[in-house]
Amino acid sequence: METSLTEKIQSVKGMHDILNDSTGDWQYLEKTIQTVLSRYGYEEIRTPLVEKTELFERSIGEATDIVSKEMYTFPDRNDQRLTLRPEGTASSVRSLMQHGLYQNNPLRLWYCGPMFRYERPQKGRTRQFHQIGAEVYGLNGPDIDAELIAMSARFWKELGITGLQLQLNTLGTNAARQVYREVLVEYLGDNEADLDEDSRVRLLKNPLRILDSKNPEMQALINDAPSMADYMDEESIDHFDGLKQLLDEINIAYTVNPRLVRGLDYYSKTVFEWLTDQLGAQATVCAGGRYDGLIEHFGGKAIAGIGFAMGLERLVELMGSSEGRKNQQKPHVYLIIAGEETVTTGFKLAEQLKNELKELKLLMHCGGGSFKSQFKKADKSGAQLALILGEDELQKQTISLKPLRKEGDQTEVSWEKLAEVLRTELEL
Ligand code: ATP
Ligand code: MG
């Protein structure tokens, strides 16, 4: 026998369906975050999922994990090199330069959607995953750094996620980082025998990234490395102090982690991460920092940038699923239409109710069948109420109501009064 198509064709490794029993949680997460974003004056942008490969190579940096081994890159039919976006910042910078968005005002933007990285799939790490990110352009001071962090803290509050730890560091100005870089290269060079393969490559291309190594065997060497904090210049220190003071003012607790560097090449000054101890190895749920040199690096003006990105899979996991959110997508009422003659009237009634009650979620039974089988489906649908239109009701121009989730007798109301009764009954 031939194997069925679905046996052979499964979703791509590391890329998952999000099924209807969990999209309620996802919608709640996205809506809650998006509401907070708009309360802070951030506006959404949507960029294509596919960009020219060069965009990521030039912005994220050749020596990063993303560019060196994680990108989904392919030639299109015209042999143009394209890449599925692995993150959101490169695309938003491309877009704002292309459209001259930053001409006058500072910009506060956010994006949401899938990202693609060819990684080893494991719990909390997939090949298609989702991020919401916020980005601000044109603001230099630590006030905006503090706003972004305060806003992210508000996400956790609104989502009821507790126990996250905020880690901060400063990578300093380009000048300060240059000085530290030389000291670090000297230290690592002296210990070259202890470096793993990745780190040897990075020693030449981007030594700071060695501090971000996840290899346990590298940790001792990293811990003994000279501290970045000792090489900061006045501008870097002032900026960082300014940020810490503002966070203190609004009681946001943080830990300064002098080894914290971000995965991408383009960061400067502030970097931060929100970490959890509840998800095993994949501990970072939100990561961000400043990238003041990025637009200039692309040939634009020297315009400051700062932002963060959150991994939504990890946040959904932390939130846990709730019955209430699952039920968000359930109908309020299930309309049972029993009998041949009732179909047209049932359909018209359903449309009329939707005209009158904008919030009403009504699931109309389609496909006929006995009253008994329809009633079973009504119960399974999760609806609070069954509306029953049978031959009897049709005659009398009424409809019967039967509560499905609580005790209560079946009642009968006229078609004219139905909308009003539902409004009261369902508190719409
Ligand atoms: P890591 O060091 O864990 O690989 P990263 O530095 O590559 O993280 P970022 O590019 O900063 O991660 O992405 C921001 C957030 O997006 C991460 O903190 C994480 O929550 C989420 N994220 C990144 N990659 C994945 C993935 N492959 N699967 C699920 N979530 C991810
Ligand atoms: Mg990564």
Short mmCIF file of C-alpha atoms and ligand atoms in Angstrom, two decimals:
data_model
loop_
_atom_site.label_atom_id
_atom_site.label_comp_id
_atom_site.label_asym_id
_atom_site.label_seq_id
_atom_site.Cartn_x
_atom_site.Cartn_y
_atom_site.Cartn_z
CA MET A 1 0.00 0.00 0.00
CA GLU A 2 1.15 3.51 -0.74
CA THR A 3 2.02 5.56 2.31
CA SER A 4 -0.22 8.55 2.82
CA LEU A 5 1.00 12.02 1.99
CA THR A 6 0.89 13.19 5.60
CA GLU A 7 2.97 10.25 6.74
CA LYS A 8 5.70 11.34 4.39
CA ILE A 9 5.31 15.08 4.71
CA GLN A 10 5.74 16.39 8.19
CA SER A 11 6.67 19.90 9.27
CA VAL A 12 10.35 20.79 8.90
CA LYS A 13 12.56 19.79 11.83
CA GLY A 14 12.59 22.50 14.48
CA MET A 15 9.56 24.27 12.99
CA HIS A 16 6.35 23.72 14.87
CA ASP A 17 2.64 24.15 14.38
CA ILE A 18 0.95 26.16 17.07
CA LEU A 19 -2.38 24.42 17.36
CA ASN A 20 -5.77 25.86 18.21
CA ASP A 21 -5.59 24.66 21.80
CA SER A 22 -2.62 26.94 22.46
CA THR A 23 -3.19 29.92 20.16
CA GLY A 24 -5.38 31.41 22.91
CA ASP A 25 -2.26 31.71 25.07
CA TRP A 26 -0.30 33.19 22.17
CA GLN A 27 -2.99 35.74 21.38
CA TYR A 28 -3.15 36.77 25.01
CA LEU A 29 0.64 37.14 25.19
CA GLU A 30 0.86 39.17 22.00
CA LYS A 31 -2.11 41.37 22.83
CA THR A 32 -0.89 42.10 26.35
CA ILE A 33 2.58 43.08 25.13
CA GLN A 34 1.22 45.11 22.22
CA THR A 35 -1.08 47.05 24.54
CA VAL A 36 1.85 47.97 26.76
CA LEU A 37 3.92 48.97 23.70
CA SER A 38 1.23 51.32 22.51
CA ARG A 39 0.87 52.79 26.01
CA TYR A 40 4.52 53.85 25.69
CA GLY A 41 3.97 55.33 22.22
CA TYR A 42 5.61 52.59 20.14
CA GLU A 43 4.30 51.95 16.63
CA GLU A 44 4.39 48.73 14.68
CA ILE A 45 6.38 48.10 11.51
CA ARG A 46 6.20 45.00 9.33
CA THR A 47 9.07 44.06 7.08
CA PRO A 48 9.40 41.11 4.68
CA LEU A 49 10.46 37.74 6.07
CA VAL A 50 13.06 37.47 3.31
CA GLU A 51 15.91 39.91 2.76
CA LYS A 52 19.10 40.00 0.72
CA THR A 53 21.71 37.91 2.50
CA GLU A 54 24.18 40.76 2.43
CA LEU A 55 21.97 42.78 4.80
CA PHE A 56 22.50 40.32 7.63
CA GLU A 57 26.15 39.66 6.81
CA ARG A 58 26.90 43.35 7.02
CA SER A 59 24.81 44.23 10.07
CA ILE A 60 24.95 41.20 12.34
CA GLY A 61 28.58 40.48 11.54
CA GLU A 62 30.41 37.59 9.91
CA ALA A 63 31.90 36.29 13.15
CA THR A 64 28.58 35.76 14.89
CA ASP A 65 26.87 32.38 15.33
CA ILE A 66 23.92 33.66 13.32
CA VAL A 67 25.85 34.61 10.20
CA SER A 68 28.53 31.95 10.37
CA LYS A 69 26.26 28.96 10.84
CA GLU A 70 22.59 29.67 11.52
CA MET A 71 21.14 31.45 8.49
CA TYR A 72 18.64 29.94 6.09
CA THR A 73 20.22 31.20 2.90
CA PHE A 74 19.27 30.15 -0.61
CA PRO A 75 19.47 31.37 -4.20
CA ASP A 76 16.15 32.38 -5.74
CA ARG A 77 15.25 31.50 -9.34
CA ASN A 78 17.36 34.37 -10.52
CA ASP A 79 20.36 33.35 -8.41
CA GLN A 80 19.94 36.20 -6.00
CA ARG A 81 21.19 35.25 -2.50
CA LEU A 82 18.31 35.54 -0.07
CA THR A 83 17.95 34.78 3.64
CA LEU A 84 14.98 34.13 5.91
CA ARG A 85 15.33 36.80 8.56
CA PRO A 86 17.11 35.52 11.68
CA GLU A 87 16.30 38.65 13.74
CA GLY A 88 14.48 41.95 13.40
CA THR A 89 16.94 44.80 13.81
CA ALA A 90 18.72 44.51 10.46
CA SER A 91 15.43 44.64 8.56
CA SER A 92 14.09 47.58 10.52
CA VAL A 93 17.29 49.56 9.97
CA ARG A 94 17.16 48.73 6.27
CA SER A 95 13.56 49.83 6.14
CA LEU A 96 13.96 53.09 7.97
CA MET A 97 16.95 54.03 5.83
CA GLN A 98 15.15 53.08 2.64
CA HIS A 99 12.16 55.24 3.56
CA GLY A 100 14.03 58.03 5.32
CA LEU A 101 11.92 57.49 8.44
CA TYR A 102 14.37 59.00 10.89
CA GLN A 103 14.64 62.44 9.27
CA ASN A 104 12.95 64.52 11.95
CA ASN A 105 11.83 62.77 15.04
CA PRO A 106 13.06 60.03 17.26
CA LEU A 107 11.35 56.79 16.29
CA ARG A 108 9.83 54.24 18.63
CA LEU A 109 9.00 51.07 16.75
CA TRP A 110 8.05 47.47 17.41
CA TYR A 111 7.76 44.33 15.32
CA CYS A 112 6.40 40.86 15.86
CA GLY A 113 6.78 37.65 13.92
CA PRO A 114 8.70 34.52 13.07
CA MET A 115 12.50 34.37 12.85
CA PHE A 116 14.58 31.54 11.39
CA ARG A 117 17.86 30.10 12.60
CA TYR A 118 19.44 26.79 11.73
CA GLU A 119 20.23 25.70 15.28
CA ARG A 120 20.16 22.39 17.08
CA PRO A 121 16.51 22.09 18.11
CA GLN A 122 15.94 21.51 21.82
CA LYS A 123 13.56 22.67 24.53
CA GLY A 124 13.21 26.45 24.19
CA ARG A 125 15.27 26.53 20.99
CA THR A 126 13.64 26.00 17.61
CA ARG A 127 14.46 26.76 13.99
CA GLN A 128 11.40 28.86 13.43
CA PHE A 129 10.67 30.89 16.54
CA HIS A 130 8.85 34.12 17.28
CA GLN A 131 9.98 37.43 18.63
CA ILE A 132 8.46 40.72 19.59
CA GLY A 133 11.06 43.44 19.55
CA ALA A 134 11.15 47.17 20.24
CA GLU A 135 13.60 49.60 18.67
CA VAL A 136 14.25 53.29 19.21
CA TYR A 137 16.25 55.51 16.89
CA GLY A 138 17.58 59.01 17.42
CA LEU A 139 17.94 59.13 21.20
CA ASN A 140 21.34 59.15 22.88
CA GLY A 141 20.70 59.49 26.60
CA PRO A 142 20.21 56.82 29.25
CA ASP A 143 16.57 57.88 29.73
CA ILE A 144 15.47 55.86 26.73
CA ASP A 145 17.52 52.86 27.90
CA ALA A 146 15.62 53.08 31.19
CA GLU A 147 12.28 53.44 29.42
CA LEU A 148 12.86 50.26 27.40
CA ILE A 149 13.78 48.33 30.52
CA ALA A 150 10.83 49.74 32.49
CA MET A 151 8.54 48.81 29.63
CA SER A 152 9.85 45.24 29.56
CA ALA A 153 9.38 45.01 33.34
CA ARG A 154 5.79 46.07 32.76
CA PHE A 155 5.29 43.21 30.28
CA TRP A 156 6.18 40.70 33.00
CA LYS A 157 3.88 42.45 35.46
CA GLU A 158 0.93 42.44 33.07
CA LEU A 159 1.59 38.82 32.06
CA GLY A 160 1.95 37.67 35.67
CA ILE A 161 5.46 36.33 35.02
CA THR A 162 7.58 36.50 38.14
CA GLY A 163 11.11 35.59 39.18
CA LEU A 164 12.94 37.14 36.22
CA GLN A 165 16.35 38.59 36.87
CA LEU A 166 17.64 41.67 35.06
CA GLN A 167 21.32 41.70 34.15
CA LEU A 168 23.02 44.82 32.88
CA ASN A 169 26.37 45.69 31.46
CA THR A 170 28.00 48.39 29.42
CA LEU A 171 30.19 47.62 26.44
CA GLY A 172 31.23 51.27 26.41
CA THR A 173 31.88 53.68 23.60
CA ASN A 174 33.77 52.44 20.56
CA ALA A 175 36.94 54.03 21.94
CA ALA A 176 36.63 52.35 25.34
CA ARG A 177 35.81 49.02 23.78
CA GLN A 178 38.89 49.27 21.57
CA VAL A 179 41.14 49.63 24.61
CA TYR A 180 39.50 46.70 26.38
CA ARG A 181 39.62 44.61 23.25
CA GLU A 182 43.42 44.88 23.13
CA VAL A 183 43.75 43.89 26.79
CA LEU A 184 41.40 40.95 26.27
CA VAL A 185 43.20 39.74 23.15
CA GLU A 186 46.48 39.80 25.03
CA TYR A 187 45.01 37.79 27.92
CA LEU A 188 43.35 35.25 25.63
CA GLY A 189 46.41 35.02 23.43
CA ASP A 190 48.48 34.11 26.49
CA ASN A 191 45.97 31.32 27.20
CA GLU A 192 45.45 30.17 23.65
CA ALA A 193 45.88 26.51 24.58
CA ASP A 194 42.66 26.70 26.66
CA LEU A 195 40.52 28.18 23.88
CA ASP A 196 38.00 26.02 22.06
CA GLU A 197 37.79 26.01 18.27
CA ASP A 198 35.07 28.66 18.03
CA SER A 199 36.98 30.95 20.33
CA ARG A 200 40.19 30.64 18.31
CA VAL A 201 38.33 31.92 15.28
CA ARG A 202 36.73 34.70 17.32
CA LEU A 203 40.05 35.74 18.82
CA LEU A 204 40.95 37.18 15.43
CA LYS A 205 37.53 38.40 14.31
CA ASN A 206 35.57 39.42 17.39
CA PRO A 207 37.25 38.56 20.69
CA LEU A 208 34.53 40.11 22.88
CA ARG A 209 32.17 37.40 21.74
CA ILE A 210 34.37 34.82 23.47
CA LEU A 211 32.91 36.14 26.75
CA ASP A 212 29.49 34.98 25.47
CA SER A 213 30.65 31.37 25.00
CA LYS A 214 28.25 28.76 26.37
CA ASN A 215 30.99 26.09 26.51
CA PRO A 216 31.35 25.01 30.17
CA GLU A 217 35.02 24.25 29.63
CA MET A 218 35.63 27.88 28.74
CA GLN A 219 34.00 29.33 31.86
CA ALA A 220 37.06 29.36 34.13
CA LEU A 221 39.10 31.20 31.55
CA ILE A 222 36.27 33.68 31.00
CA ASN A 223 35.83 34.27 34.72
CA ASP A 224 39.50 35.17 35.10
CA ALA A 225 39.53 37.53 32.14
CA PRO A 226 40.19 41.23 32.76
CA SER A 227 36.92 43.01 33.52
CA MET A 228 35.44 45.35 30.96
CA ALA A 229 34.35 47.69 33.74
CA ASP A 230 37.96 48.60 34.49
CA TYR A 231 38.49 50.01 31.00
CA MET A 232 35.49 52.27 30.58
CA ASP A 233 35.91 55.95 29.71
CA GLU A 234 34.00 58.84 31.28
CA GLU A 235 31.25 58.95 28.67
CA SER A 236 30.55 55.24 29.06
CA ILE A 237 30.52 55.44 32.85
CA ASP A 238 28.24 58.50 32.92
CA HIS A 239 25.76 56.85 30.59
CA PHE A 240 25.70 53.65 32.61
CA ASP A 241 25.39 55.52 35.92
CA GLY A 242 22.52 57.54 34.48
CA LEU A 243 20.68 54.37 33.54
CA LYS A 244 21.25 52.72 36.91
CA GLN A 245 20.00 55.81 38.75
CA LEU A 246 16.79 55.91 36.73
CA LEU A 247 16.16 52.22 37.37
CA ASP A 248 16.77 52.79 41.10
CA GLU A 249 14.21 55.61 41.06
CA ILE A 250 11.48 53.25 39.91
CA ASN A 251 12.67 50.30 42.02
CA ILE A 252 13.72 48.00 39.21
CA ALA A 253 16.29 45.62 40.63
CA TYR A 254 19.27 44.62 38.48
CA THR A 255 22.57 42.83 38.67
CA VAL A 256 25.57 44.23 36.87
CA ASN A 257 27.23 41.37 35.05
CA PRO A 258 30.55 42.57 33.64
CA ARG A 259 30.78 39.46 31.42
CA LEU A 260 27.48 40.11 29.67
CA VAL A 261 28.01 40.69 25.96
CA ARG A 262 25.42 40.24 23.27
CA GLY A 263 25.60 37.80 20.40
CA LEU A 264 25.63 40.39 17.64
CA ASP A 265 28.56 42.52 16.57
CA TYR A 266 26.88 45.87 16.54
CA TYR A 267 26.30 46.63 20.23
CA SER A 268 27.78 49.52 22.21
CA LYS A 269 27.21 50.95 25.70
CA THR A 270 24.15 49.41 27.40
CA VAL A 271 23.39 45.71 27.05
CA PHE A 272 20.83 43.84 29.13
CA GLU A 273 19.08 40.52 29.47
CA TRP A 274 16.11 39.23 31.45
CA LEU A 275 16.80 35.71 32.70
CA THR A 276 14.71 32.97 34.24
CA ASP A 277 15.78 29.95 36.27
CA GLN A 278 12.64 28.06 35.25
CA LEU A 279 13.52 26.97 31.71
CA GLY A 280 16.77 25.09 32.13
CA ALA A 281 19.59 26.02 29.79
CA GLN A 282 17.55 28.43 27.64
CA ALA A 283 17.41 31.08 30.31
CA THR A 284 17.17 34.36 28.40
CA VAL A 285 13.67 35.58 27.62
CA CYS A 286 14.49 39.12 26.55
CA ALA A 287 17.75 40.56 25.35
CA GLY A 288 18.71 43.99 24.15
CA GLY A 289 21.14 46.82 23.98
CA ARG A 290 22.36 49.89 22.27
CA TYR A 291 23.69 49.91 18.70
CA ASP A 292 24.67 53.50 18.12
CA GLY A 293 27.01 52.78 15.23
CA LEU A 294 24.75 50.58 13.14
CA ILE A 295 23.06 53.13 10.89
CA GLU A 296 26.33 54.88 10.20
CA HIS A 297 27.89 51.51 9.45
CA PHE A 298 25.22 51.16 6.75
CA GLY A 299 26.24 54.46 5.23
CA GLY A 300 23.58 56.56 6.96
CA LYS A 301 23.88 59.39 9.44
CA ALA A 302 25.26 58.85 12.93
CA ILE A 303 21.92 58.06 14.53
CA ALA A 304 21.69 56.27 17.84
CA GLY A 305 19.73 53.05 18.14
CA ILE A 306 18.64 50.85 21.00
CA GLY A 307 16.26 47.95 21.30
CA PHE A 308 15.44 44.51 22.57
CA ALA A 309 13.86 41.27 21.39
CA MET A 310 11.85 38.73 23.33
CA GLY A 311 11.51 35.04 22.56
CA LEU A 312 7.78 34.32 22.59
CA GLU A 313 8.08 30.50 22.86
CA ARG A 314 9.93 30.92 26.14
CA LEU A 315 7.42 33.46 27.45
CA VAL A 316 4.47 31.23 26.58
CA GLU A 317 6.19 28.43 28.46
CA LEU A 318 6.70 30.67 31.49
CA MET A 319 3.12 31.91 31.44
CA GLY A 320 1.82 28.36 31.42
CA SER A 321 -1.49 27.66 29.75
CA SER A 322 -4.74 28.66 31.39
CA GLU A 323 -8.25 27.33 30.91
CA GLY A 324 -9.56 30.88 30.77
CA ARG A 325 -7.31 31.78 27.84
CA LYS A 326 -8.09 28.51 26.11
CA ASN A 327 -11.75 29.40 26.36
CA GLN A 328 -11.13 32.81 24.82
CA GLN A 329 -11.69 31.31 21.41
CA LYS A 330 -14.70 29.23 22.41
CA PRO A 331 -18.13 30.39 21.26
CA HIS A 332 -20.62 31.90 23.69
CA VAL A 333 -23.49 30.07 22.10
CA TYR A 334 -24.01 27.07 19.82
CA LEU A 335 -27.02 27.26 17.57
CA ILE A 336 -28.72 23.90 17.13
CA ILE A 337 -30.86 23.78 14.00
CA ALA A 338 -33.01 20.68 14.06
CA GLY A 339 -35.39 19.82 11.22
CA GLU A 340 -35.36 20.35 7.46
CA GLU A 341 -37.43 23.52 7.39
CA THR A 342 -35.42 25.34 10.01
CA VAL A 343 -32.10 25.79 8.18
CA THR A 344 -32.89 29.03 6.35
CA THR A 345 -34.49 30.66 9.36
CA GLY A 346 -31.66 29.49 11.63
CA PHE A 347 -29.09 30.98 9.27
CA LYS A 348 -30.97 34.30 9.09
CA LEU A 349 -31.35 34.44 12.86
CA ALA A 350 -27.65 33.80 13.35
CA GLU A 351 -26.71 36.65 10.99
CA GLN A 352 -29.24 38.96 12.64
CA LEU A 353 -27.83 38.25 16.11
CA LYS A 354 -24.35 39.02 14.84
CA ASN A 355 -25.64 42.35 13.52
CA GLU A 356 -27.17 43.22 16.85
CA LEU A 357 -24.51 41.93 19.25
CA LYS A 358 -21.04 42.89 18.07
CA GLU A 359 -19.30 40.92 20.83
CA LEU A 360 -21.31 37.75 20.41
CA LYS A 361 -19.45 34.60 19.43
CA LEU A 362 -22.05 32.32 17.90
CA LEU A 363 -21.28 28.98 16.36
CA MET A 364 -24.00 27.86 13.98
CA HIS A 365 -24.44 24.16 13.50
CA CYS A 366 -23.87 23.17 9.89
CA GLY A 367 -24.45 19.86 8.19
CA GLY A 368 -27.74 18.71 9.70
CA GLY A 369 -28.04 15.62 11.89
CA SER A 370 -30.27 14.60 14.75
CA PHE A 371 -31.02 16.85 17.68
CA LYS A 372 -29.07 14.48 19.93
CA SER A 373 -25.90 14.57 17.86
CA GLN A 374 -26.10 18.35 17.53
CA PHE A 375 -26.52 18.70 21.26
CA LYS A 376 -23.38 16.62 21.82
CA LYS A 377 -21.46 18.93 19.49
CA ALA A 378 -22.85 21.96 21.31
CA ASP A 379 -21.55 20.58 24.59
CA LYS A 380 -18.15 19.76 23.09
CA SER A 381 -17.81 23.22 21.56
CA GLY A 382 -17.27 24.74 24.98
CA ALA A 383 -20.18 27.17 24.47
CA GLN A 384 -21.98 28.46 27.55
CA LEU A 385 -25.43 28.25 25.99
CA ALA A 386 -27.19 26.13 23.43
CA LEU A 387 -29.78 27.90 21.31
CA ILE A 388 -32.28 25.46 19.90
CA LEU A 389 -34.37 26.03 16.82
CA GLY A 390 -36.60 23.04 16.10
CA GLU A 391 -39.84 22.66 14.14
CA ASP A 392 -41.75 23.56 17.27
CA GLU A 393 -39.90 26.80 17.88
CA LEU A 394 -40.16 27.67 14.18
CA GLN A 395 -43.93 27.45 14.41
CA LYS A 396 -44.07 29.67 17.50
CA GLN A 397 -41.33 32.06 16.30
CA THR A 398 -39.28 31.37 19.41
CA ILE A 399 -35.98 29.84 20.31
CA SER A 400 -35.06 27.64 23.28
CA LEU A 401 -32.08 28.38 25.52
CA LYS A 402 -30.29 25.72 27.50
CA PRO A 403 -27.33 26.48 29.77
CA LEU A 404 -24.44 24.09 29.10
CA ARG A 405 -21.96 25.02 31.81
CA LYS A 406 -24.23 25.50 34.79
CA GLU A 407 -27.44 24.05 36.20
CA GLY A 408 -30.59 25.56 34.80
CA ASP A 409 -33.80 24.75 33.01
CA GLN A 410 -34.43 25.19 29.34
CA THR A 411 -36.28 28.45 28.66
CA GLU A 412 -37.99 29.81 25.59
CA VAL A 413 -37.87 33.37 24.23
CA SER A 414 -39.34 35.06 21.22
CA TRP A 415 -37.09 36.00 18.28
CA GLU A 416 -37.57 39.73 19.00
CA LYS A 417 -36.40 39.41 22.59
CA LEU A 418 -33.51 37.05 21.85
CA ALA A 419 -30.73 39.63 21.41
CA GLU A 420 -31.70 41.38 24.64
CA VAL A 421 -31.84 38.13 26.61
CA LEU A 422 -28.41 37.08 25.30
CA ARG A 423 -26.95 40.47 26.11
CA THR A 424 -28.02 40.09 29.73
CA GLU A 425 -27.31 36.39 30.04
CA LEU A 426 -23.79 36.61 28.58
CA GLU A 427 -22.99 40.07 29.97
CA LEU A 428 -22.09 41.40 26.52
P1 ATP B 1 21.35 32.48 22.61
O1 ATP B 1 22.63 32.96 23.13
O2 ATP B 1 20.44 31.78 23.62
O3 ATP B 1 21.45 31.73 21.31
P2 ATP B 1 20.82 34.87 21.15
O4 ATP B 1 21.79 35.86 21.65
O5 ATP B 1 21.10 34.15 19.89
O6 ATP B 1 20.50 33.81 22.30
P3 ATP B 1 18.93 36.91 20.49
O7 ATP B 1 19.34 36.97 19.08
O8 ATP B 1 19.33 37.99 21.37
O9 ATP B 1 19.37 35.50 21.11
O10 ATP B 1 17.34 36.71 20.57
C1 ATP B 1 16.56 37.28 21.62
C2 ATP B 1 15.70 36.23 22.26
O11 ATP B 1 15.04 35.46 21.29
C3 ATP B 1 16.46 35.20 23.06
O12 ATP B 1 16.74 35.69 24.33
C4 ATP B 1 15.48 34.07 23.11
O13 ATP B 1 14.48 34.32 24.09
C5 ATP B 1 14.87 34.13 21.75
N1 ATP B 1 15.52 33.17 20.85
C6 ATP B 1 16.68 33.31 20.17
N2 ATP B 1 16.93 32.22 19.42
C7 ATP B 1 15.90 31.36 19.64
C8 ATP B 1 15.57 30.06 19.15
N3 ATP B 1 16.34 29.43 18.27
N4 ATP B 1 14.43 29.47 19.60
C9 ATP B 1 13.63 30.10 20.48
N5 ATP B 1 13.88 31.32 20.97
C10 ATP B 1 15.00 31.96 20.56
MG MG B 2 21.69 32.16 19.39
#
